[in-house]
Short mmCIF file of C-alpha atoms in Angstrom, two decimals:
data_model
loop_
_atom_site.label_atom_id
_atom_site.label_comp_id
_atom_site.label_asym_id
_atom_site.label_seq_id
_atom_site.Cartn_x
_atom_site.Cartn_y
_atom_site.Cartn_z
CA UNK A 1 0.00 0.00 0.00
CA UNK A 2 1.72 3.18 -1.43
CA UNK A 3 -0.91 5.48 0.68
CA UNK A 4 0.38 7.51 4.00
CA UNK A 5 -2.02 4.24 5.89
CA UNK A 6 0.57 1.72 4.34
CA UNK A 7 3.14 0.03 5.56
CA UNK A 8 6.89 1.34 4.86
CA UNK A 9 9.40 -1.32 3.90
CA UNK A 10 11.64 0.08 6.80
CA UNK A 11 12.81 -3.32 8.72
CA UNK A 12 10.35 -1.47 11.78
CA UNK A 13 8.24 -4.30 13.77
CA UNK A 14 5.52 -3.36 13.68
CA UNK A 15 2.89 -5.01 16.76
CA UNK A 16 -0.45 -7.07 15.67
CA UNK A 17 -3.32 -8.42 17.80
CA UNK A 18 -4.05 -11.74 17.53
CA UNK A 19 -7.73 -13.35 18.63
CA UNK A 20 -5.54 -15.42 21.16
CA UNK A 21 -2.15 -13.63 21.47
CA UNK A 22 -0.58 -11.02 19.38
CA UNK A 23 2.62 -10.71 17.01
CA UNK A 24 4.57 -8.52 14.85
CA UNK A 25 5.44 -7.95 11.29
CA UNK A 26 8.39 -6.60 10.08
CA UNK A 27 8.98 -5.77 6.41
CA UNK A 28 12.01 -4.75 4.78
CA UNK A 29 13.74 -4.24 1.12
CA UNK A 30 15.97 -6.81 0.19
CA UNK A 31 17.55 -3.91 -2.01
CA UNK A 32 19.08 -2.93 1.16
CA UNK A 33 21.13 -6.08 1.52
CA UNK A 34 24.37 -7.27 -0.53
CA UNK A 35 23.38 -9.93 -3.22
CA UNK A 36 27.26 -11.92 -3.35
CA UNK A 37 25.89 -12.64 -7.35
CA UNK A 38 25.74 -8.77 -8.29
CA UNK A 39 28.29 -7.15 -5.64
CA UNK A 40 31.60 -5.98 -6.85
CA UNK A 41 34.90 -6.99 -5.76
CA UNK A 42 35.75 -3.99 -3.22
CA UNK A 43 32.20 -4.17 -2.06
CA UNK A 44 32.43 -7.76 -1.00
CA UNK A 45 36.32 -6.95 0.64
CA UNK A 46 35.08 -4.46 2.27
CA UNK A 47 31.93 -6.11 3.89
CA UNK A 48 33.90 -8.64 4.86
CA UNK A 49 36.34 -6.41 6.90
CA UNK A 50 33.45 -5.01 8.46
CA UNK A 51 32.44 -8.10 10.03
CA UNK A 52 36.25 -9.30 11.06
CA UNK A 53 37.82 -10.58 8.04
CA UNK A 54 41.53 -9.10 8.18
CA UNK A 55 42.71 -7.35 4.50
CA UNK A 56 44.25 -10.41 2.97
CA UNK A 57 42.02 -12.88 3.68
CA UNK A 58 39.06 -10.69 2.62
CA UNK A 59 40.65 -9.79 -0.54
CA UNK A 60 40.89 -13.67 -1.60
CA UNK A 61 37.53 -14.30 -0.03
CA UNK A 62 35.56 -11.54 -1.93
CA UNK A 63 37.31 -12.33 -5.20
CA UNK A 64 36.29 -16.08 -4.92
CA UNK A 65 32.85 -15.09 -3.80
CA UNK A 66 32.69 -12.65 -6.69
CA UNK A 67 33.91 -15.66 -9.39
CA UNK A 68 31.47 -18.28 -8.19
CA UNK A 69 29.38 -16.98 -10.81
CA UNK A 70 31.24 -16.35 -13.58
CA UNK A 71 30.85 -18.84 -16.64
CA UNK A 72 34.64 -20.09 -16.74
CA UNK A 73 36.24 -17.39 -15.37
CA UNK A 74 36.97 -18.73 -12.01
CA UNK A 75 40.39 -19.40 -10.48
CA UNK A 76 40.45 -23.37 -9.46
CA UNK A 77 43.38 -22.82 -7.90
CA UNK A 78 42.19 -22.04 -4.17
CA UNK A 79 39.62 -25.58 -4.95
CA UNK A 80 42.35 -27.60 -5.68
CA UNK A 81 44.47 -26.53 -3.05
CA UNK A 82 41.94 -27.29 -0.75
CA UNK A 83 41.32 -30.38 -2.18
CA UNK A 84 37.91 -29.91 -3.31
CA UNK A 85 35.90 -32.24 -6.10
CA UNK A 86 34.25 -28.92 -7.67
CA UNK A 87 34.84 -25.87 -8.45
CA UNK A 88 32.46 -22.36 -9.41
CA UNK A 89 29.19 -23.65 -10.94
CA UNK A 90 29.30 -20.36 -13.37
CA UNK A 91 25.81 -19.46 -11.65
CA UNK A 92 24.57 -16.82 -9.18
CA UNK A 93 24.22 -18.72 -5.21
CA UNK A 94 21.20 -19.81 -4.36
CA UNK A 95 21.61 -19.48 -0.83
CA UNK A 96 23.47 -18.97 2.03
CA UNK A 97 24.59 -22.98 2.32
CA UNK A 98 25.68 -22.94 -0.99
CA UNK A 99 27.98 -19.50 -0.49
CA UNK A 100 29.86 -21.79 2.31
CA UNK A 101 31.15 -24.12 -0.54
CA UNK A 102 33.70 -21.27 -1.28
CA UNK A 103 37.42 -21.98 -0.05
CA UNK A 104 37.68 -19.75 2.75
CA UNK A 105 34.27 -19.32 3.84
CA UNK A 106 32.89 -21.16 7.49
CA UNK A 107 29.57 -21.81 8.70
CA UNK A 108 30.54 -19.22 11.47
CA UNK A 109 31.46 -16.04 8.92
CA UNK A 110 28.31 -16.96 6.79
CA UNK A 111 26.27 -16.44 9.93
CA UNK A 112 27.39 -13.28 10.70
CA UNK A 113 27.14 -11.77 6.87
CA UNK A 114 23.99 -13.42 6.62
CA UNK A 115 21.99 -10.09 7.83
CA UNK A 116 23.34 -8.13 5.41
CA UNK A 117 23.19 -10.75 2.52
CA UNK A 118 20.23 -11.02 -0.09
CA UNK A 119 20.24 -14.54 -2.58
CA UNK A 120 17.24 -12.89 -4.63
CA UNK A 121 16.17 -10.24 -7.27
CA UNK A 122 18.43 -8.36 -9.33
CA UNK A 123 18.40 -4.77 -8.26
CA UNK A 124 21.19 -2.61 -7.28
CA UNK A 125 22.16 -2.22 -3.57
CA UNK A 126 19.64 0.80 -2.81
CA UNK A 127 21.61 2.81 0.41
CA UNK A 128 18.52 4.26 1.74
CA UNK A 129 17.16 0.80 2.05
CA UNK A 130 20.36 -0.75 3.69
CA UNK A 131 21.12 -1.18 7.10
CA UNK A 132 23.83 0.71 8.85
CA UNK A 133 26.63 -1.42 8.40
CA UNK A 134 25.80 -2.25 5.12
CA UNK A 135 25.53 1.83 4.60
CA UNK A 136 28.88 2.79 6.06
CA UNK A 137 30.72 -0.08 4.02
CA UNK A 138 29.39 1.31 0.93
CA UNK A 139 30.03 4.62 1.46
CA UNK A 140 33.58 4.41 2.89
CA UNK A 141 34.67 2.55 -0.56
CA UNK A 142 36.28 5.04 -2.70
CA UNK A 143 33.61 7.09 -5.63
CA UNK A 144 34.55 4.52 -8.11
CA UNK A 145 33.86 1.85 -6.68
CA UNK A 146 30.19 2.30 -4.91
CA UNK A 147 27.59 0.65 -6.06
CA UNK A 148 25.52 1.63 -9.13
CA UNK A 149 22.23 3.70 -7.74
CA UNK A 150 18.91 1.47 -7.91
CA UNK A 151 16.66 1.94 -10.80
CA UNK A 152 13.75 3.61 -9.97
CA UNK A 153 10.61 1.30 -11.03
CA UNK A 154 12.19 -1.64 -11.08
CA UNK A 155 10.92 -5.06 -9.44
CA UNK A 156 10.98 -4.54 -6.00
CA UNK A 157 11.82 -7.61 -3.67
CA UNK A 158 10.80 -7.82 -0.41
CA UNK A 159 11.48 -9.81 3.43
CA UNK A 160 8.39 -9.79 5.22
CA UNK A 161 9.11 -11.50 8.62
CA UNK A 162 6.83 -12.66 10.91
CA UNK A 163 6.60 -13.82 14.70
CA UNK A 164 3.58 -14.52 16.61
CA UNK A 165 3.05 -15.59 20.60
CA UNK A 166 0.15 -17.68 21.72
CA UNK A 167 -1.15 -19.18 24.22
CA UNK A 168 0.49 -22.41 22.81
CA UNK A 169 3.80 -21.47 21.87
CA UNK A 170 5.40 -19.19 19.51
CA UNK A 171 6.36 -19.36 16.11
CA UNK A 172 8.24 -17.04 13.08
CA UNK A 173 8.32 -17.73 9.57
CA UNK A 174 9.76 -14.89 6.38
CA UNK A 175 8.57 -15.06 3.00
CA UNK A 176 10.62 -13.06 0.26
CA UNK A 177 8.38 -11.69 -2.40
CA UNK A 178 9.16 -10.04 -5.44
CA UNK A 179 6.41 -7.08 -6.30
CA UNK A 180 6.44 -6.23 -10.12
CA UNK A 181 5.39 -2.30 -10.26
CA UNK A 182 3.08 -2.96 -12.98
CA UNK A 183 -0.76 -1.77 -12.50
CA UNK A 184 -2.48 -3.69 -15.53
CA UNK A 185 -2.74 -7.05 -13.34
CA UNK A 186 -2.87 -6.46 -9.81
CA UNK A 187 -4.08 -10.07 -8.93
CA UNK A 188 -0.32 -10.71 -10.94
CA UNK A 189 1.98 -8.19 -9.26
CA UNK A 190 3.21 -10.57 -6.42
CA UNK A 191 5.32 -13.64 -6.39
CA UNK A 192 6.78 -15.80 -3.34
CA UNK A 193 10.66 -16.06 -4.20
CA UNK A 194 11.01 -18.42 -1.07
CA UNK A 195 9.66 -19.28 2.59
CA UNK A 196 12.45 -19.10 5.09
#
């Protein structure tokens, strides 16, 4: 709902009554998180610094993250050494499992990029969307190298998150969903990407 009454996509929790207990709803753009698929090299370093990697490491790291998707273009090198059966698919990640199949990265330093990570659409990090570490890292790079502004219009995709307390228990569930800005079919203009 684009009206004053709707909704902002502003990560806020936002408190609902329940019949027998009572929740809240949080939705936020995934815009404002890193997709490892469509983030640059000194984008990726530097997130990665942010959350503890020293320079070295994070400079291999980001530029093996960054190759996982390119068709053939990926150094095997780090693979072999670490004696692993496969190398870069040549395709974006799907998720955050698959992103710890790249030498160097651990359950334990997916967990903590995770927040700031997106696996789905294909717009440009948008900085009034992101978060603030994910704001700071992408403004401290150098002009050059920031990220391309979002384009306006585009596909927007969405977290909606979820928890709820009842009388029984609690539970949480997210849903990323992909709203296409077009007005000719609004029974059409939302898709669920995934249920997390």
């Amino acid at each position: 709902d684009p009206s004053a009454k709707g909704w902002r996509a502003d990560g806020v929790a936002r408190r609902i009554v329940l019949p027998r207990g009572d929740g809240e709803v949080a939705i936020s753009d995934e815009a404002g998180r890193i997709n490892p698929a469509l983030a640059p090299v000194p984008l990726l370093r530097a997130l990665l610094g942010a959350v503890g990697v020293p320079q070295a490491p994070a400079t291999a790291l980001a530029t093996a993250i960054f190759e996982w998707h390119l068709p053939g273009g990926a150094d095997l090198g780090p693979y072999r050494v670490a004696r692993l059966s496969y190398g870069p698919p040549g395709e974006p990640f799907r998720d955050l499992a698959e992103l710890t199949l790249v030498p160097g990265m651990t359950a334990e330093l997916a967990g903590r990029l995770a927040p700031h990570l997106t696996f789905h659409g294909d717009s440009a990090l948008d900085l009034a969307a992101a978060g603030p570490l994910v704001r700071r890292v992408a403004l401290g790079l150098a002009a050059g190298e920031r990220p391309q502004a979002a384009v306006q219009g585009a596909p927007r995709v969405l977290r909606i998150e979820v928890r709820v307390r009842l009388p029984d228990g609690a539970a949480a569930r997210t849903a990323i969903i992909r709203l296409d800005p077009s007005e000719d079919e609004p029974a059409a203009t939302c898709q669920v990407l995934a249920w997390l």
